[in-house]
């Protein structure tokens, strides 16, 4: 179970890199009102949802450690909002700047929650 958790944590970081990286490489375009939801963001959002939920299952089933359910609920809610935004605006050229800033900002918010909330 511990090996599975480690693999999932690594994939969770890959998804985070994809989602945040997709936003960061476009900051200039977003500032100019030409930003779009790139596939890396869509794949990253889905990867975070799937690996996050599988992590919860692995930690619970393996009795690895106690998870804070409120923290997980907040992360899940934020990830769902991000996923809805990337799917709603993935075909818009350009996508509204507020939606792209929200995707980047909420991703950062979930990193802060993951690291600070212990
Ligand atoms: C944008 C979405 C997300 C981001 C940016 C994110 C970020 C992170 C980060 C940076 C960590 C590592 C924290 C550390 O080891 O100190 C982490 C771990 C974790 N995340 Fe997420 N996460 C996201 C979505 C989710 C979702 C949707 C869930 C579950 C519903 C989830 C559940 C977990 C769990 C269970 C851990 C592992 C805790 C551990 O092994 O210590 N995450 N997340």
CSV table of N, CA, C and O and ligand atoms in Angstrom, one decimal:
chain,number,residue,atom,x,y,z
A,1,UNK,N,0.8,-1.2,0.0
A,1,UNK,CA,0.0,0.0,0.0
A,1,UNK,C,0.9,1.3,0.0
A,1,UNK,O,0.5,2.2,-0.6
A,2,UNK,N,2.0,1.2,0.8
A,2,UNK,CA,2.9,2.4,0.8
A,2,UNK,C,3.5,2.7,-0.5
A,2,UNK,O,3.6,3.8,-0.9
A,3,UNK,N,3.9,1.6,-1.3
A,3,UNK,CA,4.4,1.8,-2.6
A,3,UNK,C,3.4,2.4,-3.5
A,3,UNK,O,3.7,3.4,-4.3
A,4,UNK,N,2.1,1.9,-3.4
A,4,UNK,CA,1.1,2.5,-4.3
A,4,UNK,C,0.9,4.0,-3.9
A,4,UNK,O,0.7,4.8,-4.8
A,5,UNK,N,0.9,4.3,-2.6
A,5,UNK,CA,0.7,5.7,-2.2
A,5,UNK,C,1.8,6.6,-2.8
A,5,UNK,O,1.6,7.7,-3.3
A,6,UNK,N,3.1,6.1,-2.8
A,6,UNK,CA,4.2,6.9,-3.3
A,6,UNK,C,4.0,7.1,-4.8
A,6,UNK,O,4.3,8.2,-5.3
A,7,UNK,N,3.6,6.0,-5.5
A,7,UNK,CA,3.4,6.2,-7.0
A,7,UNK,C,2.3,7.2,-7.3
A,7,UNK,O,2.5,8.1,-8.1
A,8,UNK,N,1.2,7.1,-6.5
A,8,UNK,CA,0.1,8.1,-6.7
A,8,UNK,C,0.6,9.5,-6.3
A,8,UNK,O,0.2,10.5,-7.0
A,9,UNK,N,1.4,9.7,-5.3
A,9,UNK,CA,1.9,11.0,-4.9
A,9,UNK,C,2.7,11.6,-6.1
A,9,UNK,O,2.6,12.8,-6.4
A,10,UNK,N,3.5,10.8,-6.7
A,10,UNK,CA,4.4,11.2,-7.8
A,10,UNK,C,3.5,11.6,-9.0
A,10,UNK,O,3.6,12.7,-9.6
A,11,UNK,N,2.5,10.8,-9.3
A,11,UNK,CA,1.5,11.2,-10.4
A,11,UNK,C,0.7,12.4,-10.0
A,11,UNK,O,0.4,13.2,-10.9
A,12,UNK,N,0.4,12.6,-8.7
A,12,UNK,CA,-0.3,13.8,-8.2
A,12,UNK,C,0.6,15.1,-8.5
A,12,UNK,O,0.1,16.1,-8.9
A,13,UNK,N,1.9,14.9,-8.4
A,13,UNK,CA,2.8,16.1,-8.7
A,13,UNK,C,2.9,16.3,-10.2
A,13,UNK,O,3.0,17.4,-10.6
A,14,UNK,N,2.8,15.2,-11.0
A,14,UNK,CA,2.9,15.4,-12.4
A,14,UNK,C,1.6,16.1,-12.9
A,14,UNK,O,1.7,17.0,-13.7
A,15,UNK,N,0.5,15.7,-12.3
A,15,UNK,CA,-0.8,16.4,-12.7
A,15,UNK,C,-0.7,17.9,-12.3
A,15,UNK,O,-1.2,18.8,-13.0
A,16,UNK,N,-0.2,18.2,-11.1
A,16,UNK,CA,0.0,19.6,-10.6
A,16,UNK,C,0.9,20.3,-11.6
A,16,UNK,O,0.5,21.5,-12.0
A,17,UNK,N,2.0,19.7,-12.0
A,17,UNK,CA,2.9,20.4,-13.0
A,17,UNK,C,2.2,20.7,-14.3
A,17,UNK,O,2.3,21.8,-14.8
A,18,UNK,N,1.4,19.8,-14.7
A,18,UNK,CA,0.7,20.0,-16.0
A,18,UNK,C,-0.3,21.1,-15.9
A,18,UNK,O,-0.4,22.0,-16.8
A,19,UNK,N,-1.1,21.1,-14.8
A,19,UNK,CA,-2.2,22.1,-14.6
A,19,UNK,C,-1.6,23.5,-14.4
A,19,UNK,O,-1.9,24.5,-15.1
A,20,UNK,N,-0.6,23.6,-13.5
A,20,UNK,CA,0.0,24.9,-13.2
A,20,UNK,C,0.8,25.4,-14.4
A,20,UNK,O,0.8,26.6,-14.7
A,21,UNK,N,1.6,24.4,-15.0
A,21,UNK,CA,2.5,24.8,-16.1
A,21,UNK,C,1.7,25.3,-17.3
A,21,UNK,O,2.1,26.3,-17.9
A,22,UNK,N,0.5,24.7,-17.5
A,22,UNK,CA,-0.3,25.2,-18.6
A,22,UNK,C,-0.7,26.6,-18.4
A,22,UNK,O,-0.8,27.4,-19.4
A,23,UNK,N,-1.0,26.9,-17.2
A,23,UNK,CA,-1.4,28.3,-16.8
A,23,UNK,C,-0.2,29.3,-16.9
A,23,UNK,O,-0.2,30.3,-17.6
A,24,UNK,N,1.0,28.9,-16.4
A,24,UNK,CA,2.1,29.8,-16.3
A,24,UNK,C,2.7,30.1,-17.7
A,24,UNK,O,3.0,31.3,-17.9
A,25,UNK,N,2.7,29.1,-18.6
A,25,UNK,CA,3.3,29.5,-19.9
A,25,UNK,C,2.4,30.4,-20.7
A,25,UNK,O,2.9,31.0,-21.7
A,26,UNK,N,1.2,30.6,-20.2
A,26,UNK,CA,0.3,31.5,-20.9
A,26,UNK,C,0.0,32.8,-20.3
A,26,UNK,O,-0.8,33.6,-20.8
A,27,UNK,N,0.7,33.1,-19.2
A,27,UNK,CA,0.4,34.3,-18.4
A,27,UNK,C,0.4,35.6,-19.3
A,27,UNK,O,-0.4,36.5,-19.2
A,28,UNK,N,1.4,35.6,-20.2
A,28,UNK,CA,1.6,36.8,-21.1
A,28,UNK,C,0.3,36.9,-22.0
A,28,UNK,O,-0.3,38.0,-22.1
A,29,UNK,N,0.0,35.8,-22.6
A,29,UNK,CA,-1.2,35.8,-23.5
A,29,UNK,C,-2.5,36.1,-22.7
A,29,UNK,O,-3.3,36.8,-23.2
A,30,UNK,N,-2.6,35.6,-21.5
A,30,UNK,CA,-3.8,35.9,-20.7
A,30,UNK,C,-3.9,37.4,-20.4
A,30,UNK,O,-4.9,38.0,-20.6
A,31,UNK,N,-2.7,38.0,-20.1
A,31,UNK,CA,-2.6,39.5,-19.8
A,31,UNK,C,-3.1,40.3,-21.1
A,31,UNK,O,-3.7,41.3,-20.9
A,32,UNK,N,-2.8,39.7,-22.3
A,32,UNK,CA,-3.1,40.4,-23.5
A,32,UNK,C,-4.5,40.0,-24.0
A,32,UNK,O,-5.0,40.4,-25.1
A,33,UNK,N,-5.3,39.2,-23.2
A,33,UNK,CA,-6.6,38.9,-23.5
A,33,UNK,C,-6.7,37.8,-24.6
A,33,UNK,O,-7.7,37.5,-25.2
A,34,UNK,N,-5.6,37.0,-24.8
A,34,UNK,CA,-5.6,36.0,-25.8
A,34,UNK,C,-5.3,34.6,-25.2
A,34,UNK,O,-4.9,33.7,-26.0
A,35,UNK,N,-5.5,34.4,-23.9
A,35,UNK,CA,-5.3,33.1,-23.3
A,35,UNK,C,-6.3,32.1,-23.7
A,35,UNK,O,-7.4,32.4,-24.0
A,36,UNK,N,-5.9,30.8,-23.6
A,36,UNK,CA,-6.8,29.7,-23.9
A,36,UNK,C,-6.6,28.6,-22.8
A,36,UNK,O,-5.5,28.6,-22.1
A,37,UNK,N,-7.6,27.7,-22.7
A,37,UNK,CA,-7.4,26.5,-21.9
A,37,UNK,C,-6.6,25.5,-22.7
A,37,UNK,O,-7.2,25.0,-23.7
A,38,UNK,N,-5.4,25.2,-22.4
A,38,UNK,CA,-4.6,24.3,-23.2
A,38,UNK,C,-4.8,22.9,-22.7
A,38,UNK,O,-5.2,22.7,-21.6
A,39,UNK,N,-4.6,21.8,-23.6
A,39,UNK,CA,-4.8,20.4,-23.2
A,39,UNK,C,-4.1,20.1,-21.9
A,39,UNK,O,-4.6,19.3,-21.1
A,40,UNK,N,-2.9,20.6,-21.7
A,40,UNK,CA,-2.2,20.3,-20.4
A,40,UNK,C,-3.0,20.6,-19.2
A,40,UNK,O,-2.9,19.9,-18.2
A,41,UNK,N,-3.8,21.7,-19.3
A,41,UNK,CA,-4.6,22.1,-18.1
A,41,UNK,C,-5.8,21.1,-17.9
A,41,UNK,O,-6.1,20.7,-16.8
A,42,UNK,N,-6.4,20.6,-19.0
A,42,UNK,CA,-7.5,19.7,-18.9
A,42,UNK,C,-7.0,18.3,-18.4
A,42,UNK,O,-7.5,17.8,-17.4
A,43,UNK,N,-5.8,17.9,-18.9
A,43,UNK,CA,-5.3,16.6,-18.4
A,43,UNK,C,-4.8,16.7,-17.0
A,43,UNK,O,-5.0,15.8,-16.2
A,44,UNK,N,-4.2,17.9,-16.6
A,44,UNK,CA,-3.8,18.1,-15.3
A,44,UNK,C,-4.9,18.1,-14.3
A,44,UNK,O,-4.8,17.4,-13.2
A,45,UNK,N,-6.0,18.7,-14.6
A,45,UNK,CA,-7.2,18.8,-13.7
A,45,UNK,C,-7.7,17.4,-13.5
A,45,UNK,O,-8.0,17.0,-12.3
A,46,UNK,N,-7.9,16.6,-14.6
A,46,UNK,CA,-8.4,15.3,-14.4
A,46,UNK,C,-7.4,14.4,-13.6
A,46,UNK,O,-7.8,13.6,-12.8
A,47,UNK,N,-6.1,14.5,-13.9
A,47,UNK,CA,-5.1,13.7,-13.1
A,47,UNK,C,-5.2,14.1,-11.6
A,47,UNK,O,-5.1,13.1,-10.8
A,48,UNK,N,-5.4,15.3,-11.3
A,48,UNK,CA,-5.5,15.7,-9.9
A,48,UNK,C,-6.7,15.1,-9.2
A,48,UNK,O,-6.6,14.6,-8.1
A,49,UNK,N,-7.8,15.1,-9.9
A,49,UNK,CA,-9.0,14.5,-9.3
A,49,UNK,C,-8.9,13.0,-9.1
A,49,UNK,O,-9.1,12.5,-8.0
A,50,UNK,N,-8.4,12.3,-10.2
A,50,UNK,CA,-8.3,10.9,-10.1
A,50,UNK,C,-7.2,10.4,-9.1
A,50,UNK,O,-7.5,9.6,-8.2
A,51,UNK,N,-6.0,11.0,-9.2
A,51,UNK,CA,-4.9,10.6,-8.3
A,51,UNK,C,-5.3,11.0,-6.8
A,51,UNK,O,-5.0,10.3,-5.9
A,52,UNK,N,-5.9,12.1,-6.6
A,52,UNK,CA,-6.3,12.6,-5.3
A,52,UNK,C,-7.3,11.6,-4.7
A,52,UNK,O,-7.1,11.2,-3.5
A,53,UNK,N,-8.3,11.2,-5.4
A,53,UNK,CA,-9.3,10.3,-4.9
A,53,UNK,C,-8.7,8.9,-4.6
A,53,UNK,O,-8.9,8.3,-3.6
A,54,UNK,N,-7.8,8.5,-5.5
A,54,UNK,CA,-7.1,7.2,-5.3
A,54,UNK,C,-6.2,7.2,-4.1
A,54,UNK,O,-6.1,6.2,-3.4
A,55,UNK,N,-5.6,8.4,-3.9
A,55,UNK,CA,-4.7,8.6,-2.7
A,55,UNK,C,-5.5,8.4,-1.4
A,55,UNK,O,-5.1,7.7,-0.5
A,56,UNK,N,-6.7,9.0,-1.4
A,56,UNK,CA,-7.5,8.9,-0.2
A,56,UNK,C,-7.9,7.4,0.0
A,56,UNK,O,-7.8,6.9,1.1
A,57,UNK,N,-8.3,6.8,-1.1
A,57,UNK,CA,-8.7,5.3,-0.9
A,57,UNK,C,-7.5,4.5,-0.4
A,57,UNK,O,-7.7,3.6,0.4
A,58,UNK,N,-6.3,4.7,-1.0
A,58,UNK,CA,-5.1,4.0,-0.6
A,58,UNK,C,-4.8,4.2,0.8
A,58,UNK,O,-4.5,3.2,1.6
A,59,UNK,N,-4.8,5.5,1.3
A,59,UNK,CA,-4.4,5.8,2.6
A,59,UNK,C,-5.4,5.2,3.6
A,59,UNK,O,-5.0,4.6,4.7
A,60,UNK,N,-6.7,5.3,3.3
A,60,UNK,CA,-7.8,4.8,4.2
A,60,UNK,C,-7.7,3.2,4.2
A,60,UNK,O,-7.7,2.6,5.3
A,61,UNK,N,-7.6,2.6,3.0
A,61,UNK,CA,-7.7,1.1,3.0
A,61,UNK,C,-6.4,0.5,3.6
A,61,UNK,O,-6.5,-0.6,4.3
A,62,UNK,N,-5.3,1.2,3.5
A,62,UNK,CA,-4.0,0.7,4.0
A,62,UNK,C,-3.8,1.1,5.5
A,62,UNK,O,-2.8,0.7,6.1
A,63,UNK,N,-4.8,1.9,6.0
A,63,UNK,CA,-4.6,2.4,7.4
A,63,UNK,C,-3.3,3.1,7.5
A,63,UNK,O,-2.6,2.8,8.5
A,64,UNK,N,-2.8,3.8,6.5
A,64,UNK,CA,-1.5,4.4,6.5
A,64,UNK,C,-1.3,5.5,7.5
A,64,UNK,O,-0.4,5.6,8.3
A,65,UNK,N,-2.3,6.5,7.5
A,65,UNK,CA,-2.3,7.5,8.5
A,65,UNK,C,-3.7,8.2,8.5
A,65,UNK,O,-4.5,7.9,7.6
A,66,UNK,N,-4.0,9.0,9.5
A,66,UNK,CA,-5.3,9.7,9.6
A,66,UNK,C,-5.3,10.9,8.6
A,66,UNK,O,-4.4,11.7,8.6
A,67,UNK,N,-6.4,11.0,7.8
A,67,UNK,CA,-6.5,12.1,6.9
A,67,UNK,C,-7.5,13.1,7.5
A,67,UNK,O,-8.5,12.6,8.2
A,68,UNK,N,-7.3,14.4,7.3
A,68,UNK,CA,-8.3,15.4,7.7
A,68,UNK,C,-9.4,15.5,6.7
A,68,UNK,O,-9.1,15.9,5.6
A,69,UNK,N,-10.6,15.0,7.0
A,69,UNK,CA,-11.7,15.0,6.1
A,69,UNK,C,-12.1,16.3,5.6
A,69,UNK,O,-12.5,16.5,4.4
A,70,UNK,N,-12.0,17.4,6.4
A,70,UNK,CA,-12.4,18.7,6.0
A,70,UNK,C,-11.4,19.2,5.0
A,70,UNK,O,-11.8,19.8,3.9
A,71,UNK,N,-10.1,19.0,5.2
A,71,UNK,CA,-9.1,19.4,4.3
A,71,UNK,C,-9.3,18.7,2.9
A,71,UNK,O,-9.2,19.3,1.9
A,72,UNK,N,-9.6,17.4,2.9
A,72,UNK,CA,-9.8,16.7,1.7
A,72,UNK,C,-11.1,17.2,1.0
A,72,UNK,O,-11.1,17.4,-0.2
A,73,UNK,N,-12.1,17.5,1.8
A,73,UNK,CA,-13.3,18.0,1.2
A,73,UNK,C,-13.1,19.4,0.5
A,73,UNK,O,-13.6,19.6,-0.6
A,74,UNK,N,-12.3,20.2,1.1
A,74,UNK,CA,-12.0,21.6,0.6
A,74,UNK,C,-11.2,21.3,-0.7
A,74,UNK,O,-11.5,21.9,-1.8
A,75,UNK,N,-10.2,20.5,-0.7
A,75,UNK,CA,-9.4,20.2,-1.9
A,75,UNK,C,-10.2,19.6,-3.0
A,75,UNK,O,-10.0,20.0,-4.2
A,76,UNK,N,-11.1,18.7,-2.7
A,76,UNK,CA,-12.0,18.1,-3.7
A,76,UNK,C,-12.9,19.2,-4.4
A,76,UNK,O,-13.0,19.3,-5.6
A,77,UNK,N,-13.5,20.1,-3.5
A,77,UNK,CA,-14.4,21.1,-4.0
A,77,UNK,C,-13.6,22.0,-5.0
A,77,UNK,O,-14.1,22.4,-6.1
A,78,UNK,N,-12.4,22.5,-4.5
A,78,UNK,CA,-11.6,23.4,-5.4
A,78,UNK,C,-11.2,22.7,-6.7
A,78,UNK,O,-11.3,23.3,-7.8
A,79,UNK,N,-10.8,21.4,-6.6
A,79,UNK,CA,-10.5,20.7,-7.8
A,79,UNK,C,-11.7,20.5,-8.8
A,79,UNK,O,-11.5,20.6,-10.0
A,80,UNK,N,-12.9,20.3,-8.2
A,80,UNK,CA,-14.1,20.2,-9.1
A,80,UNK,C,-14.3,21.5,-9.8
A,80,UNK,O,-14.6,21.5,-11.0
A,81,UNK,N,-14.2,22.7,-9.1
A,81,UNK,CA,-14.4,24.0,-9.7
A,81,UNK,C,-13.4,24.2,-10.8
A,81,UNK,O,-13.8,24.6,-11.9
A,82,UNK,N,-12.1,23.8,-10.6
A,82,UNK,CA,-11.1,23.9,-11.6
A,82,UNK,C,-11.5,23.1,-12.8
A,82,UNK,O,-11.4,23.5,-14.0
A,83,UNK,N,-11.9,21.8,-12.6
A,83,UNK,CA,-12.3,20.9,-13.7
A,83,UNK,C,-13.4,21.4,-14.5
A,83,UNK,O,-13.4,21.4,-15.7
A,84,UNK,N,-14.4,22.0,-13.8
A,84,UNK,CA,-15.6,22.5,-14.5
A,84,UNK,C,-15.1,23.7,-15.4
A,84,UNK,O,-15.5,23.8,-16.6
A,85,UNK,N,-14.3,24.6,-14.9
A,85,UNK,CA,-13.8,25.7,-15.6
A,85,UNK,C,-13.0,25.3,-16.9
A,85,UNK,O,-13.2,25.8,-18.0
A,86,UNK,N,-12.1,24.3,-16.7
A,86,UNK,CA,-11.3,23.9,-17.9
A,86,UNK,C,-12.2,23.3,-19.0
A,86,UNK,O,-12.0,23.5,-20.2
A,87,UNK,N,-13.3,22.5,-18.5
A,87,UNK,CA,-14.1,21.9,-19.5
A,87,UNK,C,-15.1,22.9,-20.2
A,87,UNK,O,-15.3,22.8,-21.4
A,88,UNK,N,-15.6,23.8,-19.4
A,88,UNK,CA,-16.5,24.8,-20.0
A,88,UNK,C,-15.8,25.7,-21.0
A,88,UNK,O,-16.4,26.0,-22.1
A,89,UNK,N,-14.5,26.1,-20.7
A,89,UNK,CA,-13.8,27.1,-21.6
A,89,UNK,C,-12.8,26.5,-22.5
A,89,UNK,O,-12.1,27.2,-23.1
A,90,UNK,N,-12.7,25.1,-22.6
A,90,UNK,CA,-11.6,24.5,-23.3
A,90,UNK,C,-11.7,24.8,-24.8
A,90,UNK,O,-10.7,24.7,-25.5
A,91,UNK,N,-12.9,25.1,-25.3
A,91,UNK,CA,-13.1,25.3,-26.8
A,91,UNK,C,-13.2,26.8,-27.1
A,91,UNK,O,-13.4,27.1,-28.3
A,92,UNK,N,-13.2,27.7,-26.1
A,92,UNK,CA,-13.3,29.1,-26.3
A,92,UNK,C,-12.0,29.7,-26.7
A,92,UNK,O,-10.9,29.5,-26.1
A,93,UNK,N,-12.0,30.5,-27.8
A,93,UNK,CA,-10.7,31.1,-28.3
A,93,UNK,C,-11.0,32.6,-28.5
A,93,UNK,O,-11.6,33.0,-29.4
A,94,UNK,N,-10.5,33.4,-27.6
A,94,UNK,CA,-9.8,33.2,-26.4
A,94,UNK,C,-10.8,32.8,-25.2
A,94,UNK,O,-12.0,33.1,-25.3
A,95,UNK,N,-10.3,32.2,-24.2
A,95,UNK,CA,-11.1,31.9,-23.0
A,95,UNK,C,-11.1,33.2,-22.2
A,95,UNK,O,-10.1,34.0,-22.2
A,96,UNK,N,-12.2,33.5,-21.4
A,96,UNK,CA,-12.2,34.7,-20.6
A,96,UNK,C,-11.0,34.7,-19.6
A,96,UNK,O,-10.7,33.7,-19.0
A,97,UNK,N,-10.4,35.9,-19.5
A,97,UNK,CA,-9.2,36.0,-18.6
A,97,UNK,C,-9.5,35.6,-17.2
A,97,UNK,O,-8.7,35.0,-16.5
A,98,UNK,N,-10.7,36.0,-16.7
A,98,UNK,CA,-11.1,35.7,-15.3
A,98,UNK,C,-11.1,34.2,-15.0
A,98,UNK,O,-10.6,33.8,-14.0
A,99,UNK,N,-11.5,33.4,-16.0
A,99,UNK,CA,-11.6,32.0,-15.9
A,99,UNK,C,-10.2,31.4,-15.8
A,99,UNK,O,-9.9,30.5,-15.0
A,100,UNK,N,-9.3,31.9,-16.6
A,100,UNK,CA,-7.9,31.4,-16.6
A,100,UNK,C,-7.2,31.8,-15.3
A,100,UNK,O,-6.5,31.0,-14.7
A,101,UNK,N,-7.4,33.1,-14.8
A,101,UNK,CA,-6.8,33.5,-13.5
A,101,UNK,C,-7.4,32.6,-12.4
A,101,UNK,O,-6.7,32.3,-11.5
A,102,UNK,N,-8.7,32.3,-12.5
A,102,UNK,CA,-9.3,31.5,-11.5
A,102,UNK,C,-8.7,30.1,-11.5
A,102,UNK,O,-8.4,29.5,-10.4
A,103,UNK,N,-8.4,29.5,-12.6
A,103,UNK,CA,-7.8,28.2,-12.7
A,103,UNK,C,-6.4,28.2,-12.1
A,103,UNK,O,-6.1,27.4,-11.2
A,104,UNK,N,-5.6,29.2,-12.4
A,104,UNK,CA,-4.3,29.3,-11.8
A,104,UNK,C,-4.3,29.6,-10.4
A,104,UNK,O,-3.6,29.0,-9.6
A,105,UNK,N,-5.2,30.5,-9.9
A,105,UNK,CA,-5.3,30.9,-8.5
A,105,UNK,C,-5.8,29.8,-7.7
A,105,UNK,O,-5.3,29.5,-6.6
A,106,UNK,N,-6.8,29.0,-8.2
A,106,UNK,CA,-7.4,27.9,-7.4
A,106,UNK,C,-6.4,26.8,-7.3
A,106,UNK,O,-6.3,26.1,-6.3
A,107,UNK,N,-5.6,26.6,-8.3
A,107,UNK,CA,-4.5,25.6,-8.3
A,107,UNK,C,-3.5,25.9,-7.2
A,107,UNK,O,-3.2,25.1,-6.4
A,108,UNK,N,-3.1,27.2,-7.2
A,108,UNK,CA,-2.2,27.6,-6.1
A,108,UNK,C,-2.8,27.5,-4.7
A,108,UNK,O,-2.2,27.0,-3.8
A,109,UNK,N,-4.1,27.8,-4.6
A,109,UNK,CA,-4.8,27.7,-3.4
A,109,UNK,C,-4.8,26.2,-2.9
A,109,UNK,O,-4.6,26.0,-1.7
A,110,UNK,N,-5.0,25.3,-3.8
A,110,UNK,CA,-5.0,23.9,-3.4
A,110,UNK,C,-3.5,23.4,-3.0
A,110,UNK,O,-3.4,22.6,-2.1
A,111,UNK,N,-2.5,24.0,-3.6
A,111,UNK,CA,-1.1,23.7,-3.1
A,111,UNK,C,-0.9,24.2,-1.7
A,111,UNK,O,-0.4,23.5,-0.8
A,112,UNK,N,-1.4,25.4,-1.4
A,112,UNK,CA,-1.3,26.0,-0.1
A,112,UNK,C,-2.0,25.1,0.9
A,112,UNK,O,-1.5,24.8,2.0
A,113,UNK,N,-3.3,24.8,0.6
A,113,UNK,CA,-4.1,23.9,1.5
A,113,UNK,C,-3.3,22.6,1.7
A,113,UNK,O,-3.2,22.1,2.9
A,114,UNK,N,-2.7,22.0,0.7
A,114,UNK,CA,-2.0,20.7,0.8
A,114,UNK,C,-0.8,20.8,1.7
A,114,UNK,O,-0.6,19.9,2.5
A,115,UNK,N,-0.1,21.9,1.6
A,115,UNK,CA,1.2,22.0,2.3
A,115,UNK,C,1.0,22.6,3.7
A,115,UNK,O,1.6,22.2,4.7
A,116,UNK,N,0.1,23.6,3.9
A,116,UNK,CA,0.0,24.4,5.1
A,116,UNK,C,-0.9,23.7,6.1
A,116,UNK,O,-0.7,23.7,7.3
A,117,UNK,N,-2.1,23.1,5.6
A,117,UNK,CA,-3.1,22.5,6.5
A,117,UNK,C,-2.6,21.1,6.9
A,117,UNK,O,-2.7,20.2,6.1
A,118,UNK,N,-2.1,21.0,8.1
A,118,UNK,CA,-1.6,19.7,8.6
A,118,UNK,C,-2.3,19.2,9.8
A,118,UNK,O,-2.8,20.0,10.6
B,1,LIG,C1,-5.7,21.2,-8.2
B,1,LIG,C2,-5.8,20.2,-7.4
B,1,LIG,C3,-4.8,19.7,-6.4
B,1,LIG,C4,-3.6,20.1,-6.1
B,1,LIG,C5,-2.8,21.3,-6.7
B,1,LIG,C6,-3.0,19.3,-5.1
B,1,LIG,C7,-1.8,19.4,-4.5
B,1,LIG,C8,-1.2,18.5,-3.6
B,1,LIG,C9,0.1,18.5,-3.1
B,1,LIG,C10,1.2,19.6,-3.4
B,1,LIG,C11,0.3,17.5,-2.3
B,1,LIG,C12,1.6,17.1,-1.5
B,1,LIG,C13,1.6,17.6,-0.1
B,1,LIG,C14,2.7,17.1,0.7
B,1,LIG,O1,3.2,15.9,0.5
B,1,LIG,O2,3.2,17.8,1.5
B,1,LIG,C15,-0.9,16.7,-2.3
B,1,LIG,C16,-1.1,15.6,-1.6
B,1,LIG,C17,-2.4,14.9,-1.4
B,1,LIG,N1,-3.5,15.3,-2.0
B,1,LIG,FE1,-3.7,16.8,-3.4
B,1,LIG,N2,-4.0,18.3,-4.8
B,1,LIG,C18,-5.1,18.5,-5.6
B,1,LIG,C19,-6.2,17.8,-5.6
B,1,LIG,C20,-6.5,16.8,-4.7
B,1,LIG,C21,-7.8,16.1,-4.6
B,1,LIG,C22,-9.0,16.4,-5.5
B,1,LIG,C23,-7.7,15.2,-3.6
B,1,LIG,C24,-8.7,14.2,-3.1
B,1,LIG,C25,-10.0,14.3,-3.1
B,1,LIG,C26,-6.4,15.3,-3.0
B,1,LIG,C27,-5.9,14.5,-2.0
B,1,LIG,C28,-4.5,14.5,-1.6
B,1,LIG,C29,-4.0,13.5,-0.7
B,1,LIG,C30,-4.7,12.4,0.0
B,1,LIG,C31,-2.6,13.8,-0.6
B,1,LIG,C32,-1.6,13.0,0.1
B,1,LIG,C33,-1.2,13.3,1.5
B,1,LIG,C34,0.0,12.5,1.8
B,1,LIG,O3,0.3,11.5,1.2
B,1,LIG,O4,0.7,13.1,2.7
B,1,LIG,N3,-5.7,16.3,-3.7
B,1,LIG,N4,-1.8,17.4,-3.1
